[in-house]
PDB file of C-alpha atoms in Angstrom:
ATOM      1  CA  MET A 135     -11.998 -39.738  -0.159  1.00  0.00           C
ATOM      2  CA  ALA A 136     -13.787 -36.444  -0.691  1.00  0.00           C
ATOM      3  CA  ILE A 137     -12.647 -33.141   0.753  1.00  0.00           C
ATOM      4  CA  VAL A 138     -15.683 -31.892   2.644  1.00  0.00           C
ATOM      5  CA  TRP A 139     -16.693 -28.240   2.872  1.00  0.00           C
ATOM      6  CA  THR A 140     -18.106 -27.338   6.270  1.00  0.00           C
ATOM      7  CA  GLN A 141     -19.237 -24.066   7.802  1.00  0.00           C
ATOM      8  CA  LYS A 142     -16.079 -24.192   9.924  1.00  0.00           C
ATOM      9  CA  LEU A 143     -14.222 -23.223   6.735  1.00  0.00           C
ATOM     10  CA  ALA A 144     -16.479 -20.261   5.978  1.00  0.00           C
ATOM     11  CA  THR A 145     -14.847 -16.848   5.883  1.00  0.00           C
ATOM     12  CA  GLY A 146     -18.155 -15.054   6.284  1.00  0.00           C
ATOM     13  CA  VAL A 147     -17.759 -13.351   2.897  1.00  0.00           C
ATOM     14  CA  THR A 148     -20.295 -14.868   0.521  1.00  0.00           C
ATOM     15  CA  ARG A 149     -18.281 -14.480  -2.697  1.00  0.00           C
ATOM     16  CA  ILE A 150     -15.129 -15.970  -1.178  1.00  0.00           C
ATOM     17  CA  ASP A 151     -17.052 -18.852   0.386  1.00  0.00           C
ATOM     18  CA  ASP A 152     -18.914 -19.580  -2.858  1.00  0.00           C
ATOM     19  CA  GLU A 153     -15.627 -19.649  -4.774  1.00  0.00           C
ATOM     20  CA  HIS A 154     -14.071 -21.931  -2.153  1.00  0.00           C
ATOM     21  CA  ARG A 155     -17.036 -24.319  -2.380  1.00  0.00           C
ATOM     22  CA  GLU A 156     -16.602 -24.440  -6.161  1.00  0.00           C
ATOM     23  CA  LEU A 157     -12.911 -25.265  -5.697  1.00  0.00           C
ATOM     24  CA  PHE A 158     -13.799 -28.065  -3.261  1.00  0.00           C
ATOM     25  CA  ASP A 159     -16.285 -29.403  -5.814  1.00  0.00           C
ATOM     26  CA  ARG A 160     -13.679 -29.412  -8.596  1.00  0.00           C
ATOM     27  CA  VAL A 161     -11.097 -31.158  -6.422  1.00  0.00           C
ATOM     28  CA  ASN A 162     -13.674 -33.764  -5.455  1.00  0.00           C
ATOM     29  CA  ARG A 163     -14.418 -34.401  -9.124  1.00  0.00           C
ATOM     30  CA  LEU A 164     -10.723 -35.085  -9.648  1.00  0.00           C
ATOM     31  CA  LEU A 165     -10.631 -37.422  -6.633  1.00  0.00           C
ATOM     32  CA  GLU A 166     -13.701 -39.318  -7.867  1.00  0.00           C
ATOM     33  CA  ALA A 167     -12.228 -39.572 -11.351  1.00  0.00           C
ATOM     34  CA  MET A 168      -8.954 -40.889  -9.927  1.00  0.00           C
ATOM     35  CA  GLN A 169     -10.808 -43.583  -7.988  1.00  0.00           C
ATOM     36  CA  ALA A 170     -12.574 -44.597 -11.201  1.00  0.00           C
ATOM     37  CA  ALA A 171      -9.259 -44.572 -13.132  1.00  0.00           C
ATOM     38  CA  ARG A 172     -10.399 -41.515 -15.111  1.00  0.00           C
ATOM     39  CA  GLY A 173      -8.091 -38.935 -13.508  1.00  0.00           C
ATOM     40  CA  ARG A 174      -6.438 -38.080 -16.792  1.00  0.00           C
ATOM     41  CA  GLU A 175      -9.802 -37.058 -18.244  1.00  0.00           C
ATOM     42  CA  GLU A 176     -10.364 -34.521 -15.463  1.00  0.00           C
ATOM     43  CA  ILE A 177      -6.953 -32.832 -15.657  1.00  0.00           C
ATOM     44  CA  ALA A 178      -7.619 -30.596 -18.678  1.00  0.00           C
ATOM     45  CA  PRO A 179     -10.952 -29.209 -17.396  1.00  0.00           C
ATOM     46  CA  LEU A 180      -9.468 -28.695 -13.930  1.00  0.00           C
ATOM     47  CA  VAL A 181      -6.405 -26.914 -15.298  1.00  0.00           C
ATOM     48  CA  GLY A 182      -8.661 -24.610 -17.323  1.00  0.00           C
ATOM     49  CA  PHE A 183     -10.808 -23.870 -14.289  1.00  0.00           C
ATOM     50  CA  LEU A 184      -7.801 -23.230 -12.062  1.00  0.00           C
ATOM     51  CA  SER A 185      -6.184 -20.910 -14.600  1.00  0.00           C
ATOM     52  CA  ASP A 186      -9.227 -18.659 -14.331  1.00  0.00           C
ATOM     53  CA  TYR A 187      -9.748 -19.293 -10.622  1.00  0.00           C
ATOM     54  CA  VAL A 188      -6.331 -18.062  -9.508  1.00  0.00           C
ATOM     55  CA  LYS A 189      -6.810 -14.799 -11.397  1.00  0.00           C
ATOM     56  CA  VAL A 190     -10.380 -14.113 -10.314  1.00  0.00           C
ATOM     57  CA  HIS A 191     -10.363 -15.509  -6.773  1.00  0.00           C
ATOM     58  CA  PHE A 192      -6.918 -14.414  -5.683  1.00  0.00           C
ATOM     59  CA  GLY A 193      -7.397 -11.043  -7.355  1.00  0.00           C
ATOM     60  CA  GLY A 194     -10.679 -10.525  -5.512  1.00  0.00           C
ATOM     61  CA  GLU A 195      -9.174 -11.449  -2.160  1.00  0.00           C
ATOM     62  CA  GLU A 196      -6.189  -9.190  -2.750  1.00  0.00           C
ATOM     63  CA  ARG A 197      -8.415  -6.229  -3.699  1.00  0.00           C
ATOM     64  CA  LEU A 198     -10.320  -6.719  -0.435  1.00  0.00           C
ATOM     65  CA  MET A 199      -7.020  -6.852   1.456  1.00  0.00           C
ATOM     66  CA  ASP A 200      -5.936  -3.564  -0.099  1.00  0.00           C
ATOM     67  CA  ALA A 201      -9.296  -1.872   0.382  1.00  0.00           C
ATOM     68  CA  HIS A 202      -9.405  -2.756   4.080  1.00  0.00           C
ATOM     69  CA  ARG A 203      -5.667  -2.516   4.831  1.00  0.00           C
ATOM     70  CA  TYR A 204      -5.361  -6.118   5.942  1.00  0.00           C
ATOM     71  CA  PRO A 205      -2.241  -6.322   8.137  1.00  0.00           C
ATOM     72  CA  GLN A 206      -1.356  -9.846   6.950  1.00  0.00           C
ATOM     73  CA  ALA A 207      -1.746  -9.004   3.260  1.00  0.00           C
ATOM     74  CA  THR A 208       1.924  -9.517   2.370  1.00  0.00           C
ATOM     75  CA  ALA A 209       2.079 -13.027   3.826  1.00  0.00           C
ATOM     76  CA  HIS A 210      -1.281 -13.902   2.286  1.00  0.00           C
ATOM     77  CA  ARG A 211      -0.133 -12.683  -1.153  1.00  0.00           C
ATOM     78  CA  GLN A 212       3.054 -14.731  -0.802  1.00  0.00           C
ATOM     79  CA  GLN A 213       0.964 -17.854  -0.302  1.00  0.00           C
ATOM     80  CA  HIS A 214      -1.049 -17.003  -3.405  1.00  0.00           C
ATOM     81  CA  ALA A 215       2.170 -16.462  -5.374  1.00  0.00           C
ATOM     82  CA  TYR A 216       3.538 -19.813  -4.162  1.00  0.00           C
ATOM     83  CA  PHE A 217       0.397 -21.620  -5.293  1.00  0.00           C
ATOM     84  CA  VAL A 218       0.450 -19.871  -8.673  1.00  0.00           C
ATOM     85  CA  GLY A 219       4.105 -20.868  -9.134  1.00  0.00           C
ATOM     86  CA  GLN A 220       3.389 -24.503  -8.293  1.00  0.00           C
ATOM     87  CA  PHE A 221       0.353 -24.487 -10.541  1.00  0.00           C
ATOM     88  CA  LYS A 222       2.291 -22.993 -13.469  1.00  0.00           C
ATOM     89  CA  GLU A 223       4.881 -25.746 -13.105  1.00  0.00           C
ATOM     90  CA  MET A 224       2.112 -28.324 -13.383  1.00  0.00           C
ATOM     91  CA  VAL A 225       0.610 -26.603 -16.414  1.00  0.00           C
ATOM     92  CA  GLY A 226       4.050 -26.751 -18.037  1.00  0.00           C
ATOM     93  CA  GLU A 227       4.244 -30.430 -17.212  1.00  0.00           C
ATOM     94  CA  VAL A 228       0.810 -31.039 -18.767  1.00  0.00           C
ATOM     95  CA  GLU A 229       1.964 -29.261 -21.907  1.00  0.00           C
ATOM     96  CA  ARG A 230       5.180 -31.324 -22.062  1.00  0.00           C
ATOM     97  CA  THR A 231       3.926 -34.778 -21.116  1.00  0.00           C
ATOM     98  CA  GLY A 232       0.151 -34.690 -21.282  1.00  0.00           C
ATOM     99  CA  PRO A 233      -2.110 -35.655 -18.388  1.00  0.00           C
ATOM    100  CA  THR A 234      -0.121 -38.509 -16.863  1.00  0.00           C
ATOM    101  CA  ALA A 235      -1.136 -40.514 -13.807  1.00  0.00           C
ATOM    102  CA  LEU A 236       1.794 -39.014 -11.861  1.00  0.00           C
ATOM    103  CA  LEU A 237       0.693 -35.500 -12.754  1.00  0.00           C
ATOM    104  CA  THR A 238      -2.844 -36.295 -11.626  1.00  0.00           C
ATOM    105  CA  ILE A 239      -1.487 -37.388  -8.250  1.00  0.00           C
ATOM    106  CA  LYS A 240       0.731 -34.279  -7.962  1.00  0.00           C
ATOM    107  CA  LEU A 241      -2.140 -31.958  -8.798  1.00  0.00           C
ATOM    108  CA  ASN A 242      -4.387 -33.734  -6.329  1.00  0.00           C
ATOM    109  CA  LYS A 243      -1.786 -33.332  -3.575  1.00  0.00           C
ATOM    110  CA  LEU A 244      -1.218 -29.648  -4.350  1.00  0.00           C
ATOM    111  CA  LEU A 245      -4.944 -28.930  -4.239  1.00  0.00           C
ATOM    112  CA  CYS A 246      -5.736 -30.990  -1.146  1.00  0.00           C
ATOM    113  CA  ASP A 247      -2.820 -29.451   0.747  1.00  0.00           C
ATOM    114  CA  TRP A 248      -3.986 -25.988  -0.341  1.00  0.00           C
ATOM    115  CA  LEU A 249      -7.521 -26.619   0.853  1.00  0.00           C
ATOM    116  CA  ARG A 250      -6.361 -27.980   4.198  1.00  0.00           C
ATOM    117  CA  GLU A 251      -3.740 -25.344   4.885  1.00  0.00           C
ATOM    118  CA  HIS A 252      -4.599 -22.106   3.096  1.00  0.00           C
ATOM    119  CA  VAL A 253      -8.397 -22.102   3.055  1.00  0.00           C
ATOM    120  CA  ALA A 254      -8.755 -23.573   6.548  1.00  0.00           C
ATOM    121  CA  SER A 255      -6.346 -21.165   8.221  1.00  0.00           C
ATOM    122  CA  THR A 256      -5.143 -18.215   6.137  1.00  0.00           C
ATOM    123  CA  ASP A 257      -8.447 -17.446   4.415  1.00  0.00           C
ATOM    124  CA  LYS A 258     -10.391 -18.137   7.596  1.00  0.00           C
ATOM    125  CA  ALA A 259      -8.264 -15.563   9.441  1.00  0.00           C
ATOM    126  CA  PHE A 260      -8.798 -13.055   6.643  1.00  0.00           C
ATOM    127  CA  GLY A 261     -12.543 -13.599   6.860  1.00  0.00           C
ATOM    128  CA  GLY A 262     -12.415 -13.004  10.599  1.00  0.00           C
ATOM    129  CA  PHE A 263     -10.564  -9.749  10.024  1.00  0.00           C
ATOM    130  CA  LEU A 264     -13.178  -8.637   7.488  1.00  0.00           C
ATOM    131  CA  GLN A 265     -16.007  -9.481   9.858  1.00  0.00           C
ATOM    132  CA  THR A 266     -14.325  -7.565  12.696  1.00  0.00           C
ATOM    133  CA  ALA A 267     -13.840  -4.633  10.312  1.00  0.00           C
ATOM    134  CA  GLY A 268     -17.578  -4.692   9.625  1.00  0.00           C
ATOM    135  CA  VAL A 269     -17.234  -5.649   5.967  1.00  0.00           C
ATOM    136  CA  ALA A 270     -20.541  -6.847   4.527  1.00  0.00           C
ATOM    137  CA  ALA A 271     -20.867 -10.581   3.929  1.00  0.00           C
ATOM    138  CA  ASP A 272     -21.466  -9.956   0.239  1.00  0.00           C
ATOM    139  CA  ALA A 273     -18.403  -7.718  -0.209  1.00  0.00           C
TER     140      ALA A 273
END
């Protein structure tokens, strides 16, 4: 079952929303591959994408937090750090065991939970703060 991006998830910041949509797309590719018993094939490309994504996307959000003195920045950064830690554990597991079916399921759960919890609430709140602060949509 696909994870659907809707405007309700939009932060109002074009770059952040575009990056979130790309993440949704990548997770959906993994879900489709799992349904077709090809999940193992999608793990390596997804891990490569996520390795870059956490640096670029989280770094961009955190720079915006600093630039606009976001009051919830510490808690938001902690969530990013938690995700990075979980992701690094999975990368280590891929390196040790290869792309197993169990790892595919674990990665799927981590990503789906992240999309439902972090993007839908934490990032949405950050976007609201930026909009209230008058930050341009293409910041």
